[in-house]
Each structure stands twice: as C-alpha cells, then as structure tokens.
Amino acid sequence: MNPESTSTPGGKRPLVSIIIPMLNERDGLATLFDRVEKSIQNTPVDWELVIVDDGSTDGTRDVVTQELKRFSRWRVVGLSRNFGQQPAYRAGLAHATGDAVIFSDADLQDPPELIPQLVAKWLEGFKVVTGCRTSREERGLRRFFFDLFHQTFHRLTGGVMPPNSGMFSIVDRVVVEHLLATRETNLFLPALKCWYGYPQTTISYARKERAVGEPKQSFVKLLRYALDGLFSFSDLPLQWIGMTGAVLCLLSLGYAGVLVAEKVLQLFGFFPSLRVLGFTTLAAAIFFFGGLNLFALGIIGQYVARIYRETKGRPLYVVESILDSEVQKKSSTPKNPA
Ligand code: UDP
Ligand code: MG
C-alpha cells in the first residue's frame, strides 16, 4: 500500500494495529511495550495496540491497562476465560481498526525491531508479509516437534504458507476483511492469512527464546493447534487411507491366487503337503490389520470431530470487557463545572 493512497483528505497517515494475545504475561510487559514503541516509531505510520487478554489469572489485564496509559491509541479486549491463542488473535482482529494489522506474540520471541521491515514491505504493496524463521533457539522435544510439523505441513499442503513461518506478520485490511468473513472454528491463521492469495512476501529472522516465563502453549495445546492446521488444510490423509486399503486388497488377492495355485499343484502331486500358516503369523496379521483399521478410523475421526465442531456454530470466544483509550480519555477529562 502506498501511504498517500490511504491518506484521508486531512492527510492522515495509515494506521497499523498491533494485535498481541496474552495469557499470564504480566512479567514481560514493560519491556515488550518499550521495544514495540521504539521500533514502530521509526515507521511512517500511526499505530494502535490491540491487546487480547485470553483469561489470564496473574493480573495481566490490570497491569496491561496501567502500562498502556502512556500510549495514545490502545484497546484491551478481555475474554471471559482462556479460549486459546488462535481465538485470541481472532478476537483481536475483530477489534482492530487499522489499515493493516501486525500479529505478534507477547513473549518477544519474534523481535519487535523487525516491525519497520514488515511495515516497509506492506507500504511497497504486499498484502501479507510473513516472518520466516531461519533458526530457532528452542531445543529438545519442542524443537523436534516444531521441525516435524513444519516439514509435514509443507509436504501435505504443497506450501500454502511459507516454510518455517508462524503468526508473526503484517496483513492488509483487504485480507483482514476476508479473515473476518471466514467462519471457521478450527482456526489455523498462519496458513489461512496466506490462503486468500494477493501479493505476498516474507522477511527472514532468527527466532529467539521466550524472554520471560514458561511457554503458555502447553504441549497438548500445541498438538491440537498442529492437527487443526494439518486437517483443515489437507485431506491427503483420507486419500492415503483409501490407497492403503486398495493396496492391501490387491496384495491379499495376489496371496489368495498363490494359495489356490499351490493347492492345484499339490492335487497334481507337485507338492508333498499344503503349507499351513503358523499361529504367530496369523496373530501378527490380525493385530496388524486391527491396528491399521483403528488408525484409519482415528484419522477419519479427526475430520468428523472437526465437522461436528463446525456445525455446532458456537462462538470462537466470548468478550467479557473492552477497555479503550478513547473511553479512558473521555472519562479522565474534567467535566465543566455547571
Ligand atoms: N497465548 C494465549 N492463549 C493461550 C496460549 C498462549 O493468548 O491459551 C498467547 C501467549 O501469551 C503468547 C502467544 O499466545 O503471547 C504465544 O504463546 P507461547 O509463547 O506460549 O507459544 P509458542 O511460542 O510456543 O508458540
Ligand atoms: Mg512463544
């Protein structure tokens, strides 16, 4: 987008909303806001902060509201309980008024110092600019599963989103409107924001370790998130089940043919006796095919559960409170004495 093209007759600069979801992030807030402010001040845009408190229990909502008072444009959307990172980002989208939005986690793993690069690419005309991780500081099992997910996702979906990317990005209003109009309960925004098309590009960066505290996406939450991504962007697993079934049918037909041929040859005296399968072979075959059936059912179940969730049409999140810089300004303005 060209800044001039969004300028109002009054010559206003484009507005960028920075959406940050938070679950118990009170300890890192001061540094986060300092770094975001320093970084975005160097860009030719106006900005607002849209904080979504996803049911924090450590007082994040109050601390955030205090910290934000030094900024001119902000909103704190408080959800009624913990709904998860993706619904929290979706709530932020619904309350962002910018010509573009930046998605950023609160833990400083994605350095705010990259915001000027995101904004510059957006001003060049790209509708989605995504941060791609050239390296990660996470180690151990978490790291292993992150890598496994990104490789599998890329293979299954044929690259709907840039490899090794996540939420950290800037998205133009035109795409935001599509996201708002898309009614999906099994949300996987990292890929969905890229799915609509339009000119897109990436920036590269090294992903840091969390600045403070423990990861708020537990292993179970991350697994559900990964499965939502895989199953809502690919039906290849269903095709694989069909193909495995077809291959197994062909193999068993072939094996039946071999057994019949042996029987006929034996009748003509070519074999002294019929081969008899041992118990171990039979037991192994029964366990194997039983397991394969359950596995296939499990994969189909993943799709069925998601269809079920979609058809219920429950809201993705419930907003309990909204605090706004405008409302705060009005309420703190001294009233004229009568
Ligand atoms: N988060 C949230 N709700 C949740 C879990 C996480 O709003 O249920 C927020 C969290 O506070 C952080 C961002 O989502 O701002 C990413 O969480 P985290 O750093 O734990 O996840 P990871 O780095 O493993 O993706
Ligand atoms: Mg994180």
GROMACS .gro file of C-alpha atoms and ligand atoms in nm:
model
  364
    1MET     CA    1   0.000   0.000   0.000
    2ASN     CA    2   0.116   0.347  -0.084
    3PRO     CA    3   0.084   0.574   0.224
    4GLU     CA    4  -0.058   0.850   0.005
    5SER     CA    5  -0.326   0.616  -0.127
    6THR     CA    6  -0.465   0.569   0.225
    7SER     CA    7  -0.432   0.928   0.327
    8THR     CA    8  -0.759   1.095   0.406
    9PRO     CA    9  -0.825   1.444   0.273
   10GLY     CA   10  -0.687   1.562   0.608
   11GLY     CA   11  -0.354   1.397   0.517
   12LYS     CA   12  -0.367   1.127   0.787
   13ARG     CA   13  -0.103   0.857   0.788
   14PRO     CA   14  -0.206   0.491   0.751
   15LEU     CA   15  -0.296   0.320   1.076
   16VAL     CA   16  -0.142  -0.014   1.178
   17SER     CA   17  -0.297  -0.221   1.459
   18ILE     CA   18  -0.059  -0.442   1.654
   19ILE     CA   19  -0.251  -0.740   1.792
   20ILE     CA   20  -0.093  -0.917   2.090
   21PRO     CA   21  -0.272  -1.205   2.267
   22MET     CA   22  -0.174  -1.265   2.628
   23LEU     CA   23  -0.214  -1.545   2.876
   24ASN     CA   24  -0.040  -1.468   3.205
   25GLU     CA   25   0.229  -1.243   3.056
   26ARG     CA   26   0.244  -0.966   3.320
   27ASP     CA   27   0.617  -1.000   3.392
   28GLY     CA   28   0.741  -0.912   3.047
   29LEU     CA   29   0.501  -0.631   2.963
   30ALA     CA   30   0.714  -0.322   3.030
   31THR     CA   31   0.999  -0.443   2.805
   32LEU     CA   32   0.756  -0.558   2.539
   33PHE     CA   33   0.582  -0.222   2.511
   34ASP     CA   34   0.914  -0.029   2.524
   35ARG     CA   35   1.058  -0.231   2.238
   36VAL     CA   36   0.740  -0.217   2.028
   37GLU     CA   37   0.714   0.159   2.075
   38LYS     CA   38   1.080   0.226   1.989
   39SER     CA   39   1.052   0.010   1.682
   40ILE     CA   40   0.729   0.136   1.529
   41GLN     CA   41   0.815   0.499   1.598
   42ASN     CA   42   1.066   0.470   1.312
   43THR     CA   43   0.795   0.399   1.057
   44PRO     CA   44   0.577   0.639   0.856
   45VAL     CA   45   0.253   0.509   1.008
   46ASP     CA   46   0.023   0.576   1.301
   47TRP     CA   47  -0.034   0.277   1.526
   48GLU     CA   48  -0.260   0.131   1.791
   49LEU     CA   49  -0.212  -0.160   2.028
   50VAL     CA   50  -0.487  -0.421   2.049
   51ILE     CA   51  -0.421  -0.645   2.347
   52VAL     CA   52  -0.633  -0.955   2.398
   53ASP     CA   53  -0.629  -1.094   2.749
   54ASP     CA   54  -0.708  -1.462   2.700
   55GLY     CA   55  -0.833  -1.534   3.052
   56SER     CA   56  -0.513  -1.453   3.245
   57THR     CA   57  -0.515  -1.530   3.615
   58ASP     CA   58  -0.199  -1.339   3.713
   59GLY     CA   59  -0.339  -0.987   3.685
   60THR     CA   60  -0.214  -0.932   3.329
   61ARG     CA   61  -0.531  -0.737   3.242
   62ASP     CA   62  -0.476  -0.474   3.514
   63VAL     CA   63  -0.102  -0.441   3.456
   64VAL     CA   64  -0.157  -0.406   3.081
   65THR     CA   65  -0.416  -0.135   3.130
   66GLN     CA   66  -0.179   0.060   3.356
   67GLU     CA   67   0.117   0.021   3.117
   68LEU     CA   68  -0.088   0.127   2.814
   69LYS     CA   69  -0.191   0.459   2.964
   70ARG     CA   70   0.126   0.620   2.827
   71PHE     CA   71   0.020   0.545   2.470
   72SER     CA   72  -0.237   0.740   2.273
   73ARG     CA   73  -0.423   0.455   2.097
   74TRP     CA   74  -0.492   0.119   2.253
   75ARG     CA   75  -0.766  -0.131   2.333
   76VAL     CA   76  -0.773  -0.418   2.581
   77VAL     CA   77  -1.015  -0.694   2.491
   78GLY     CA   78  -1.074  -0.921   2.791
   79LEU     CA   79  -1.206  -1.269   2.712
   80SER     CA   80  -1.434  -1.440   2.964
   81ARG     CA   81  -1.195  -1.738   3.002
   82ASN     CA   82  -0.898  -1.897   2.831
   83PHE     CA   83  -1.001  -1.979   2.472
   84GLY     CA   84  -0.657  -2.037   2.320
   85GLN     CA   85  -0.409  -1.841   2.116
   86GLN     CA   86  -0.589  -1.862   1.780
   87PRO     CA   87  -0.932  -1.750   1.909
   88ALA     CA   88  -0.749  -1.470   2.096
   89TYR     CA   89  -0.586  -1.347   1.775
   90ARG     CA   90  -0.927  -1.371   1.604
   91ALA     CA   91  -1.080  -1.158   1.881
   92GLY     CA   92  -0.803  -0.903   1.824
   93LEU     CA   93  -0.884  -0.892   1.453
   94ALA     CA   94  -1.248  -0.813   1.528
   95HIS     CA   95  -1.141  -0.515   1.741
   96ALA     CA   96  -0.861  -0.377   1.524
   97THR     CA   97  -0.937  -0.067   1.319
   98GLY     CA   98  -0.607  -0.034   1.128
   99ASP     CA   99  -0.544  -0.032   0.754
  100ALA     CA  100  -0.319  -0.327   0.833
  101VAL     CA  101  -0.264  -0.547   1.136
  102ILE     CA  102   0.056  -0.692   1.279
  103PHE     CA  103   0.025  -1.024   1.462
  104SER     CA  104   0.281  -1.063   1.739
  105ASP     CA  105   0.314  -1.290   2.041
  106ALA     CA  106   0.385  -1.126   2.377
  107ASP     CA  107   0.699  -1.320   2.465
  108LEU     CA  108   0.945  -1.131   2.239
  109GLN     CA  109   1.039  -1.449   2.052
  110ASP     CA  110   0.967  -1.250   1.736
  111PRO     CA  111   1.176  -0.932   1.780
  112PRO     CA  112   0.966  -0.611   1.759
  113GLU     CA  113   1.272  -0.449   1.595
  114LEU     CA  114   1.156  -0.621   1.273
  115ILE     CA  115   0.832  -0.423   1.265
  116PRO     CA  116   0.980  -0.147   1.040
  117GLN     CA  117   1.073  -0.416   0.783
  118LEU     CA  118   0.719  -0.557   0.791
  119VAL     CA  119   0.568  -0.211   0.755
  120ALA     CA  120   0.808  -0.115   0.472
  121LYS     CA  121   0.712  -0.425   0.269
  122TRP     CA  122   0.343  -0.357   0.331
  123LEU     CA  123   0.385   0.002   0.212
  124GLU     CA  124   0.551  -0.137  -0.103
  125GLY     CA  125   0.218  -0.303  -0.181
  126PHE     CA  126   0.237  -0.656  -0.035
  127LYS     CA  127  -0.089  -0.760   0.129
  128VAL     CA  128   0.067  -1.027   0.351
  129VAL     CA  129   0.426  -1.010   0.478
  130THR     CA  130   0.525  -1.310   0.688
  131GLY     CA  131   0.829  -1.360   0.912
  132CYS     CA  132   1.020  -1.679   0.827
  133ARG     CA  133   1.247  -1.828   1.089
  134THR     CA  134   1.596  -1.902   0.965
  135SER     CA  135   1.680  -2.051   1.304
  136ARG     CA  136   1.517  -2.120   1.641
  137GLU     CA  137   1.660  -2.107   1.988
  138GLU     CA  138   1.417  -2.369   2.121
  139ARG     CA  139   1.577  -2.706   2.189
  140GLY     CA  140   1.477  -3.061   2.282
  141LEU     CA  141   1.138  -3.223   2.219
  142ARG     CA  142   0.961  -2.894   2.146
  143ARG     CA  143   1.215  -2.815   1.876
  144PHE     CA  144   1.185  -3.167   1.731
  145PHE     CA  145   0.806  -3.142   1.705
  146PHE     CA  146   0.818  -2.788   1.559
  147ASP     CA  147   1.051  -2.910   1.281
  148LEU     CA  148   0.843  -3.224   1.225
  149PHE     CA  149   0.524  -3.018   1.198
  150HIS     CA  150   0.666  -2.768   0.950
  151GLN     CA  151   0.810  -3.040   0.724
  152THR     CA  152   0.487  -3.245   0.733
  153PHE     CA  153   0.267  -2.940   0.684
  154HIS     CA  154   0.470  -2.825   0.385
  155ARG     CA  155   0.453  -3.169   0.222
  156LEU     CA  156   0.081  -3.217   0.286
  157THR     CA  157  -0.035  -2.872   0.176
  158GLY     CA  158   0.209  -2.803  -0.106
  159GLY     CA  159   0.323  -2.478   0.052
  160VAL     CA  160   0.007  -2.282   0.133
  161MET     CA  161   0.220  -2.080   0.376
  162PRO     CA  162   0.593  -2.001   0.361
  163PRO     CA  163   0.809  -2.271   0.525
  164ASN     CA  164   0.903  -2.213   0.890
  165SER     CA  165   0.660  -1.929   0.936
  166GLY     CA  166   0.401  -1.865   1.206
  167MET     CA  167   0.183  -1.581   1.325
  168PHE     CA  168   0.443  -1.302   1.310
  169SER     CA  169   0.334  -1.097   1.009
  170ILE     CA  170   0.159  -0.789   0.877
  171VAL     CA  171  -0.171  -0.832   0.696
  172ASP     CA  172  -0.350  -0.569   0.489
  173ARG     CA  173  -0.711  -0.466   0.565
  174VAL     CA  174  -0.828  -0.636   0.245
  175VAL     CA  175  -0.712  -0.974   0.383
  176VAL     CA  176  -0.836  -0.887   0.734
  177GLU     CA  177  -1.187  -0.848   0.589
  178HIS     CA  178  -1.160  -1.196   0.433
  179LEU     CA  179  -1.041  -1.338   0.765
  180LEU     CA  180  -1.333  -1.176   0.947
  181ALA     CA  181  -1.579  -1.313   0.692
  182THR     CA  182  -1.440  -1.668   0.719
  183ARG     CA  183  -1.641  -1.862   0.976
  184GLU     CA  184  -1.404  -2.142   1.077
  185THR     CA  185  -1.394  -2.288   1.425
  186ASN     CA  186  -1.078  -2.491   1.364
  187LEU     CA  187  -0.868  -2.184   1.310
  188PHE     CA  188  -0.513  -2.200   1.177
  189LEU     CA  189  -0.438  -1.837   1.100
  190PRO     CA  190  -0.069  -1.881   0.997
  191ALA     CA  191  -0.186  -2.058   0.681
  192LEU     CA  192  -0.532  -1.904   0.645
  193LYS     CA  193  -0.394  -1.548   0.612
  194CYS     CA  194  -0.184  -1.668   0.315
  195TRP     CA  195  -0.460  -1.881   0.158
  196TYR     CA  196  -0.658  -1.591   0.007
  197GLY     CA  197  -0.382  -1.501  -0.235
  198TYR     CA  198  -0.288  -1.139  -0.320
  199PRO     CA  199   0.078  -1.026  -0.344
  200GLN     CA  200   0.274  -1.176  -0.056
  201THR     CA  201   0.633  -1.179   0.058
  202THR     CA  202   0.848  -1.280   0.354
  203ILE     CA  203   1.120  -1.142   0.575
  204SER     CA  204   1.376  -1.368   0.746
  205TYR     CA  205   1.476  -1.364   1.109
  206ALA     CA  206   1.623  -1.574   1.389
  207ARG     CA  207   1.354  -1.677   1.640
  208LYS     CA  208   1.464  -1.611   1.998
  209GLU     CA  209   1.392  -1.799   2.318
  210ARG     CA  210   1.099  -1.672   2.525
  211ALA     CA  211   1.210  -1.352   2.712
  212VAL     CA  212   1.037  -1.436   3.043
  213GLY     CA  213   0.825  -1.713   3.189
  214GLU     CA  214   0.725  -2.052   3.059
  215PRO     CA  215   0.556  -2.118   2.719
  216LYS     CA  216   0.181  -2.067   2.753
  217GLN     CA  217   0.105  -2.305   2.468
  218SER     CA  218   0.119  -2.636   2.654
  219PHE     CA  219   0.224  -2.947   2.463
  220VAL     CA  220  -0.141  -3.059   2.432
  221LYS     CA  221  -0.247  -2.716   2.303
  222LEU     CA  222   0.036  -2.716   2.050
  223LEU     CA  223  -0.058  -3.065   1.932
  224ARG     CA  224  -0.423  -2.961   1.884
  225TYR     CA  225  -0.306  -2.649   1.701
  226ALA     CA  226  -0.082  -2.856   1.472
  227LEU     CA  227  -0.361  -3.106   1.398
  228ASP     CA  228  -0.605  -2.822   1.324
  229GLY     CA  229  -0.352  -2.690   1.076
  230LEU     CA  230  -0.290  -3.024   0.908
  231PHE     CA  231  -0.651  -3.139   0.890
  232SER     CA  232  -0.803  -2.808   0.786
  233PHE     CA  233  -0.556  -2.760   0.502
  234SER     CA  234  -0.517  -3.113   0.370
  235ASP     CA  235  -0.737  -3.414   0.301
  236LEU     CA  236  -0.439  -3.619   0.184
  237PRO     CA  237  -0.454  -3.841   0.499
  238LEU     CA  238  -0.802  -3.953   0.387
  239GLN     CA  239  -0.669  -4.033   0.041
  240TRP     CA  240  -0.381  -4.229   0.194
  241ILE     CA  241  -0.629  -4.443   0.389
  242GLY     CA  242  -0.813  -4.524   0.064
  243MET     CA  243  -0.487  -4.603  -0.115
  244THR     CA  244  -0.355  -4.821   0.171
  245GLY     CA  245  -0.686  -5.014   0.166
  246ALA     CA  246  -0.664  -5.061  -0.211
  247VAL     CA  247  -0.301  -5.179  -0.196
  248LEU     CA  248  -0.381  -5.425   0.086
  249CYS     CA  249  -0.679  -5.563  -0.113
  250LEU     CA  250  -0.456  -5.617  -0.415
  251LEU     CA  251  -0.186  -5.785  -0.204
  252SER     CA  252  -0.439  -6.019  -0.040
  253LEU     CA  253  -0.590  -6.103  -0.380
  254GLY     CA  254  -0.241  -6.190  -0.505
  255TYR     CA  255  -0.173  -6.400  -0.196
  256ALA     CA  256  -0.509  -6.582  -0.240
  257GLY     CA  257  -0.404  -6.660  -0.600
  258VAL     CA  258  -0.075  -6.807  -0.477
  259LEU     CA  259  -0.260  -7.029  -0.224
  260VAL     CA  260  -0.505  -7.153  -0.492
  261ALA     CA  261  -0.219  -7.227  -0.734
  262GLU     CA  262  -0.034  -7.419  -0.460
  263LYS     CA  263  -0.349  -7.622  -0.388
  264VAL     CA  264  -0.395  -7.711  -0.759
  265LEU     CA  265  -0.028  -7.803  -0.798
  266GLN     CA  266  -0.049  -8.016  -0.487
  267LEU     CA  267  -0.351  -8.203  -0.635
  268PHE     CA  268  -0.130  -8.292  -0.933
  269GLY     CA  269   0.136  -8.416  -0.695
  270PHE     CA  270   0.387  -8.132  -0.725
  271PHE     CA  271   0.382  -8.051  -0.352
  272PRO     CA  272   0.405  -8.322  -0.087
  273SER     CA  273   0.175  -8.131   0.153
  274LEU     CA  274  -0.010  -7.797   0.191
  275ARG     CA  275   0.174  -7.514   0.361
  276VAL     CA  276   0.000  -7.426   0.686
  277LEU     CA  277   0.041  -7.080   0.839
  278GLY     CA  278   0.166  -7.085   1.196
  279PHE     CA  279  -0.023  -6.923   1.488
  280THR     CA  280   0.238  -6.648   1.525
  281THR     CA  281   0.193  -6.538   1.163
  282LEU     CA  282  -0.186  -6.532   1.199
  283ALA     CA  283  -0.178  -6.349   1.531
  284ALA     CA  284   0.065  -6.088   1.392
  285ALA     CA  285  -0.154  -6.039   1.085
  286ILE     CA  286  -0.470  -5.995   1.298
  287PHE     CA  287  -0.300  -5.744   1.531
  288PHE     CA  288  -0.151  -5.556   1.237
  289PHE     CA  289  -0.476  -5.523   1.045
  290GLY     CA  290  -0.674  -5.448   1.363
  291GLY     CA  291  -0.428  -5.170   1.442
  292LEU     CA  292  -0.439  -5.039   1.087
  293ASN     CA  293  -0.821  -5.027   1.099
  294LEU     CA  294  -0.821  -4.833   1.426
  295PHE     CA  295  -0.554  -4.595   1.297
  296ALA     CA  296  -0.760  -4.529   0.982
  297LEU     CA  297  -1.073  -4.477   1.194
  298GLY     CA  298  -0.879  -4.238   1.416
  299ILE     CA  299  -0.781  -4.023   1.118
  300ILE     CA  300  -1.138  -4.022   0.985
  301GLY     CA  301  -1.247  -3.935   1.341
  302GLN     CA  302  -1.022  -3.626   1.337
  303TYR     CA  303  -1.212  -3.496   1.034
  304VAL     CA  304  -1.552  -3.596   1.178
  305ALA     CA  305  -1.479  -3.420   1.509
  306ARG     CA  306  -1.389  -3.106   1.319
  307ILE     CA  307  -1.707  -3.123   1.109
  308TYR     CA  308  -1.902  -3.164   1.436
  309ARG     CA  309  -1.734  -2.859   1.589
  310GLU     CA  310  -1.801  -2.651   1.278
  311THR     CA  311  -2.169  -2.747   1.262
  312LYS     CA  312  -2.236  -2.651   1.624
  313GLY     CA  313  -2.160  -2.291   1.532
  314ARG     CA  314  -2.052  -2.189   1.883
  315PRO     CA  315  -1.870  -1.857   1.912
  316LEU     CA  316  -1.492  -1.886   1.900
  317TYR     CA  317  -1.456  -1.668   2.208
  318VAL     CA  318  -1.664  -1.460   2.447
  319VAL     CA  319  -1.568  -1.099   2.523
  320GLU     CA  320  -1.610  -1.002   2.887
  321SER     CA  321  -1.480  -0.644   2.877
  322ILE     CA  322  -1.334  -0.390   2.640
  323LEU     CA  323  -1.119  -0.101   2.758
  324ASP     CA  324  -1.038   0.166   2.508
  325SER     CA  325  -0.802   0.464   2.507
  326GLU     CA  326  -1.086   0.683   2.374
  327VAL     CA  327  -1.317   0.588   2.661
  328GLN     CA  328  -1.033   0.640   2.911
  329LYS     CA  329  -0.958   0.984   2.769
  330LYS     CA  330  -1.325   1.085   2.791
  331SER     CA  331  -1.365   0.959   3.146
  332SER     CA  332  -1.047   1.133   3.265
  333THR     CA  333  -1.138   1.469   3.102
  334PRO     CA  334  -1.256   1.703   3.385
  335LYS     CA  335  -1.619   1.800   3.337
  336ASN     CA  336  -1.702   2.172   3.309
  337PRO     CA  337  -1.847   2.298   3.633
  338ALA     CA  338  -2.213   2.385   3.581
  339UDP     N1  339  -0.142  -1.735   2.438
  339UDP     C1  340  -0.277  -1.704   2.453
  339UDP     N2  341  -0.361  -1.804   2.493
  339UDP     C2  342  -0.320  -1.932   2.516
  339UDP     C3  343  -0.183  -1.963   2.496
  339UDP     C4  344  -0.097  -1.861   2.457
  339UDP     O1  345  -0.318  -1.589   2.433
  339UDP     O2  346  -0.402  -2.016   2.552
  339UDP     C5  347  -0.050  -1.628   2.394
  339UDP     C6  348   0.074  -1.614   2.481
  339UDP     O3  349   0.053  -1.530   2.593
  339UDP     C7  350   0.173  -1.556   2.381
  339UDP     C8  351   0.133  -1.621   2.249
  339UDP     O4  352  -0.003  -1.663   2.267
  339UDP     O5  353   0.159  -1.416   2.368
  339UDP     C9  354   0.220  -1.740   2.214
  339UDP     O6  355   0.226  -1.829   2.324
  339UDP     P1  356   0.359  -1.910   2.360
  339UDP     O7  357   0.475  -1.821   2.356
  339UDP     O8  358   0.335  -1.984   2.485
  339UDP     O9  359   0.360  -2.013   2.242
  339UDP     P2  360   0.473  -2.065   2.142
  339UDP    O10  361   0.587  -1.969   2.146
  339UDP    O11  362   0.505  -2.198   2.190
  339UDP    O12  363   0.401  -2.064   2.011
  340MG      MG  364   0.632  -1.815   2.233
   0.00000   0.00000   0.00000
